[in-house]
Coordinates of C-alpha atoms in Angstrom, one line a residue:
M1 CA 19.8 0.8 9.6
D2 CA 22.1 3.8 9.0
E3 CA 20.6 6.2 11.5
E4 CA 18.7 5.5 14.7
K5 CA 16.0 7.6 16.4
R6 CA 15.0 7.2 20.0
I7 CA 11.3 7.4 20.8
T8 CA 9.1 6.9 23.8
L9 CA 6.4 4.4 23.1
R10 CA 3.3 3.8 25.2
L11 CA 1.8 0.3 24.9
P12 CA -1.2 -1.4 26.5
A13 CA 0.1 -3.7 29.3
D14 CA -1.3 -6.8 27.5
L15 CA 0.4 -5.9 24.3
H16 CA 3.7 -5.3 26.1
E17 CA 3.5 -8.7 27.9
W18 CA 2.8 -10.4 24.6
L19 CA 5.7 -8.7 22.9
V20 CA 8.0 -9.6 25.7
T21 CA 6.9 -13.2 25.4
Q22 CA 7.5 -13.2 21.7
A23 CA 10.9 -11.6 22.1
K24 CA 12.0 -14.2 24.6
S25 CA 10.8 -17.0 22.4
A26 CA 12.8 -15.6 19.4
R27 CA 15.8 -14.8 21.7
R28 CA 15.6 -11.1 20.9
S29 CA 15.5 -8.0 23.0
L30 CA 12.1 -6.3 23.2
N31 CA 13.5 -3.4 21.1
S32 CA 14.7 -5.9 18.4
E33 CA 11.4 -7.7 18.4
I34 CA 9.5 -4.4 17.8
V35 CA 11.9 -3.4 15.0
Y36 CA 11.6 -6.9 13.5
R37 CA 7.8 -6.8 13.5
L38 CA 7.7 -3.2 12.1
E39 CA 10.2 -4.0 9.3
T40 CA 8.3 -7.2 8.4
E41 CA 5.0 -5.4 8.2
R42 CA 6.6 -2.6 6.1
D43 CA 8.0 -5.1 3.7
T44 CA 4.7 -6.9 3.4
A45 CA 2.9 -3.7 2.8
A46 CA 5.4 -2.6 0.2
A47 CA 5.0 -6.0 -1.6
R48 CA 1.2 -5.6 -1.6
T49 CA 1.4 -2.2 -3.2
E50 CA 3.8 -3.5 -5.9
S51 CA 1.5 -6.4 -6.9
P52 CA -1.1 -5.7 -9.5

């Protein structure tokens, strides 16, 4: 990641709690968990569009 952007993100409380739990389980910060999941989804979506 060459450049970083700061955003304000509003999440439903239950989604926030779930993400916190997932982050703790993976020994990541909440921010790192969100970035990890977004990058994973982006890569998956890109692979789908490249497949015939």
